[in-house]
JSON list of C-alpha atoms in Angstrom, two decimals:
[
{"chain": "A", "resi": 1, "resn": "SER", "atom": "CA", "xyz": [0.49, 0.24, 0.06]},
{"chain": "A", "resi": 2, "resn": "THR", "atom": "CA", "xyz": [1.10, 3.41, -0.32]},
{"chain": "A", "resi": 3, "resn": "PHE", "atom": "CA", "xyz": [0.93, 3.99, 3.25]},
{"chain": "A", "resi": 4, "resn": "THR", "atom": "CA", "xyz": [2.44, 2.05, 4.71]},
{"chain": "A", "resi": 5, "resn": "PRO", "atom": "CA", "xyz": [2.11, 1.39, 9.02]},
{"chain": "A", "resi": 6, "resn": "PRO", "atom": "CA", "xyz": [6.01, 2.74, 10.78]},
{"chain": "A", "resi": 7, "resn": "ALA", "atom": "CA", "xyz": [8.46, 0.16, 12.29]},
{"chain": "A", "resi": 8, "resn": "GLU", "atom": "CA", "xyz": [9.14, 1.12, 14.95]},
{"chain": "A", "resi": 9, "resn": "THR", "atom": "CA", "xyz": [4.98, 2.41, 16.32]},
{"chain": "A", "resi": 10, "resn": "THR", "atom": "CA", "xyz": [3.65, -1.21, 15.25]},
{"chain": "A", "resi": 11, "resn": "THR", "atom": "CA", "xyz": [4.11, -4.80, 16.18]},
{"chain": "A", "resi": 12, "resn": "GLY", "atom": "CA", "xyz": [2.49, -7.63, 13.25]},
{"chain": "A", "resi": 13, "resn": "ASP", "atom": "CA", "xyz": [-0.06, -6.98, 10.45]},
{"chain": "A", "resi": 14, "resn": "ALA", "atom": "CA", "xyz": [-1.08, -3.82, 10.72]},
{"chain": "A", "resi": 15, "resn": "HIS", "atom": "CA", "xyz": [-3.97, -3.86, 8.42]},
{"chain": "A", "resi": 16, "resn": "ASN", "atom": "CA", "xyz": [-5.04, -7.44, 10.26]},
{"chain": "A", "resi": 17, "resn": "GLU", "atom": "CA", "xyz": [-4.90, -5.95, 13.85]},
{"chain": "A", "resi": 18, "resn": "ALA", "atom": "CA", "xyz": [-7.45, -2.59, 12.53]},
{"chain": "A", "resi": 19, "resn": "GLU", "atom": "CA", "xyz": [-9.88, -5.09, 11.09]},
{"chain": "A", "resi": 20, "resn": "GLN", "atom": "CA", "xyz": [-9.31, -7.50, 14.00]},
{"chain": "A", "resi": 21, "resn": "VAL", "atom": "CA", "xyz": [-10.55, -4.31, 16.76]},
{"chain": "A", "resi": 22, "resn": "GLN", "atom": "CA", "xyz": [-12.95, -3.31, 14.32]},
{"chain": "A", "resi": 23, "resn": "ALA", "atom": "CA", "xyz": [-14.16, -7.07, 14.69]},
{"chain": "A", "resi": 24, "resn": "THR", "atom": "CA", "xyz": [-14.22, -6.71, 18.37]},
{"chain": "A", "resi": 25, "resn": "LYS", "atom": "CA", "xyz": [-15.00, -2.92, 18.53]},
{"chain": "A", "resi": 26, "resn": "PRO", "atom": "CA", "xyz": [-17.25, -1.48, 14.91]},
{"chain": "A", "resi": 27, "resn": "SER", "atom": "CA", "xyz": [-18.36, 1.64, 16.37]},
{"chain": "A", "resi": 28, "resn": "GLN", "atom": "CA", "xyz": [-14.50, 2.81, 17.64]},
{"chain": "A", "resi": 29, "resn": "GLU", "atom": "CA", "xyz": [-12.03, 4.33, 14.69]},
{"chain": "A", "resi": 30, "resn": "MET", "atom": "CA", "xyz": [-8.81, 3.08, 15.46]},
{"chain": "A", "resi": 31, "resn": "ILE", "atom": "CA", "xyz": [-5.59, 5.60, 14.95]},
{"chain": "A", "resi": 32, "resn": "ARG", "atom": "CA", "xyz": [-3.09, 4.63, 14.23]},
{"chain": "A", "resi": 33, "resn": "GLU", "atom": "CA", "xyz": [0.37, 6.10, 11.75]},
{"chain": "A", "resi": 34, "resn": "TYR", "atom": "CA", "xyz": [1.67, 5.49, 8.94]},
{"chain": "A", "resi": 35, "resn": "ILE", "atom": "CA", "xyz": [4.39, 6.10, 6.22]},
{"chain": "A", "resi": 36, "resn": "VAL", "atom": "CA", "xyz": [3.36, 7.74, 3.49]},
{"chain": "A", "resi": 37, "resn": "ASP", "atom": "CA", "xyz": [5.17, 5.14, 1.54]},
{"chain": "A", "resi": 38, "resn": "ASN", "atom": "CA", "xyz": [6.10, 5.58, -1.93]},
{"chain": "A", "resi": 39, "resn": "SER", "atom": "CA", "xyz": [8.59, 2.35, -2.45]},
{"chain": "A", "resi": 40, "resn": "GLN", "atom": "CA", "xyz": [5.21, 0.19, -4.47]},
{"chain": "A", "resi": 41, "resn": "LEU", "atom": "CA", "xyz": [3.82, 3.31, -6.51]},
{"chain": "A", "resi": 42, "resn": "GLN", "atom": "CA", "xyz": [7.19, 4.53, -7.44]},
{"chain": "A", "resi": 43, "resn": "ALA", "atom": "CA", "xyz": [5.87, 7.73, -8.77]},
{"chain": "A", "resi": 44, "resn": "SER", "atom": "CA", "xyz": [7.94, 10.74, -9.62]},
{"chain": "A", "resi": 45, "resn": "THR", "atom": "CA", "xyz": [6.09, 12.86, -7.60]},
{"chain": "A", "resi": 46, "resn": "PRO", "atom": "CA", "xyz": [7.00, 14.64, -4.72]},
{"chain": "A", "resi": 47, "resn": "GLY", "atom": "CA", "xyz": [3.93, 13.14, -2.30]},
{"chain": "A", "resi": 48, "resn": "LEU", "atom": "CA", "xyz": [0.84, 11.95, -2.35]},
{"chain": "A", "resi": 49, "resn": "GLY", "atom": "CA", "xyz": [-1.80, 14.28, -3.28]},
{"chain": "A", "resi": 50, "resn": "TYR", "atom": "CA", "xyz": [-4.90, 13.95, -1.06]},
{"chain": "A", "resi": 51, "resn": "ARG", "atom": "CA", "xyz": [-8.68, 12.33, -2.82]},
{"chain": "A", "resi": 52, "resn": "ARG", "atom": "CA", "xyz": [-12.11, 13.68, -0.77]},
{"chain": "A", "resi": 53, "resn": "THR", "atom": "CA", "xyz": [-13.59, 11.42, -1.98]},
{"chain": "A", "resi": 54, "resn": "LYS", "atom": "CA", "xyz": [-12.66, 6.90, -2.56]},
{"chain": "A", "resi": 55, "resn": "SER", "atom": "CA", "xyz": [-12.42, 7.96, -6.07]},
{"chain": "A", "resi": 56, "resn": "SER", "atom": "CA", "xyz": [-8.81, 8.75, -7.82]},
{"chain": "A", "resi": 57, "resn": "SER", "atom": "CA", "xyz": [-10.57, 11.37, -9.63]},
{"chain": "A", "resi": 58, "resn": "ALA", "atom": "CA", "xyz": [-11.56, 13.20, -6.52]},
{"chain": "A", "resi": 59, "resn": "ARG", "atom": "CA", "xyz": [-8.48, 14.76, -5.76]},
{"chain": "A", "resi": 60, "resn": "VAL", "atom": "CA", "xyz": [-7.94, 17.61, -3.66]},
{"chain": "A", "resi": 61, "resn": "GLU", "atom": "CA", "xyz": [-6.35, 21.14, -4.95]},
{"chain": "A", "resi": 62, "resn": "ASN", "atom": "CA", "xyz": [-2.60, 21.30, -2.71]},
{"chain": "A", "resi": 63, "resn": "ALA", "atom": "CA", "xyz": [-3.08, 19.08, -0.17]},
{"chain": "A", "resi": 64, "resn": "TRP", "atom": "CA", "xyz": [-0.71, 16.55, 0.12]},
{"chain": "A", "resi": 65, "resn": "GLU", "atom": "CA", "xyz": [2.26, 14.87, 1.72]},
{"chain": "A", "resi": 66, "resn": "PRO", "atom": "CA", "xyz": [5.95, 13.69, 0.90]},
{"chain": "A", "resi": 67, "resn": "TRP", "atom": "CA", "xyz": [7.15, 10.21, 1.09]},
{"chain": "A", "resi": 68, "resn": "GLY", "atom": "CA", "xyz": [8.40, 9.28, 4.27]},
{"chain": "A", "resi": 69, "resn": "LYS", "atom": "CA", "xyz": [6.27, 11.97, 6.48]},
{"chain": "A", "resi": 70, "resn": "VAL", "atom": "CA", "xyz": [3.88, 9.85, 9.08]},
{"chain": "A", "resi": 71, "resn": "VAL", "atom": "CA", "xyz": [0.58, 10.79, 9.35]},
{"chain": "A", "resi": 72, "resn": "LYS", "atom": "CA", "xyz": [-2.01, 9.80, 11.25]},
{"chain": "A", "resi": 73, "resn": "GLY", "atom": "CA", "xyz": [-5.00, 7.82, 10.00]},
{"chain": "A", "resi": 74, "resn": "VAL", "atom": "CA", "xyz": [-8.34, 4.73, 9.88]},
{"chain": "A", "resi": 75, "resn": "ASP", "atom": "CA", "xyz": [-7.08, 2.30, 7.89]},
{"chain": "A", "resi": 76, "resn": "GLU", "atom": "CA", "xyz": [-10.30, 1.53, 5.70]},
{"chain": "A", "resi": 77, "resn": "GLY", "atom": "CA", "xyz": [-9.76, -1.43, 4.07]},
{"chain": "A", "resi": 78, "resn": "ASP", "atom": "CA", "xyz": [-8.68, 0.01, 0.68]},
{"chain": "A", "resi": 79, "resn": "TRP", "atom": "CA", "xyz": [-8.05, 3.40, 1.71]},
{"chain": "A", "resi": 80, "resn": "LEU", "atom": "CA", "xyz": [-6.53, 5.73, 4.17]},
{"chain": "A", "resi": 81, "resn": "ARG", "atom": "CA", "xyz": [-8.70, 8.09, 5.94]},
{"chain": "A", "resi": 82, "resn": "VAL", "atom": "CA", "xyz": [-6.86, 10.75, 6.94]},
{"chain": "A", "resi": 83, "resn": "GLY", "atom": "CA", "xyz": [-8.90, 13.75, 8.94]},
{"chain": "A", "resi": 84, "resn": "GLN", "atom": "CA", "xyz": [-12.00, 13.76, 6.69]},
{"chain": "A", "resi": 85, "resn": "LEU", "atom": "CA", "xyz": [-9.71, 13.39, 3.36]},
{"chain": "A", "resi": 86, "resn": "PHE", "atom": "CA", "xyz": [-8.58, 10.14, 2.12]}
]
């Protein structure tokens, strides 16, 4: 994925842990730290842009994070939500 949990703050598979928390506490969101990671995407951009919705075409102008930055968000399975953005 493009967002990777920092190794020093997690143990095990973060995606599976988030799923387990959602299964036991569906009303509680699990906010975690993630690194904006370009190792799989291999984009030639300076960072990753935010979206208003879970659509790659719903770009938010001038809203992005540089590669390597740590952000706090909620893993929604297919997208990471950071505040009100994806």
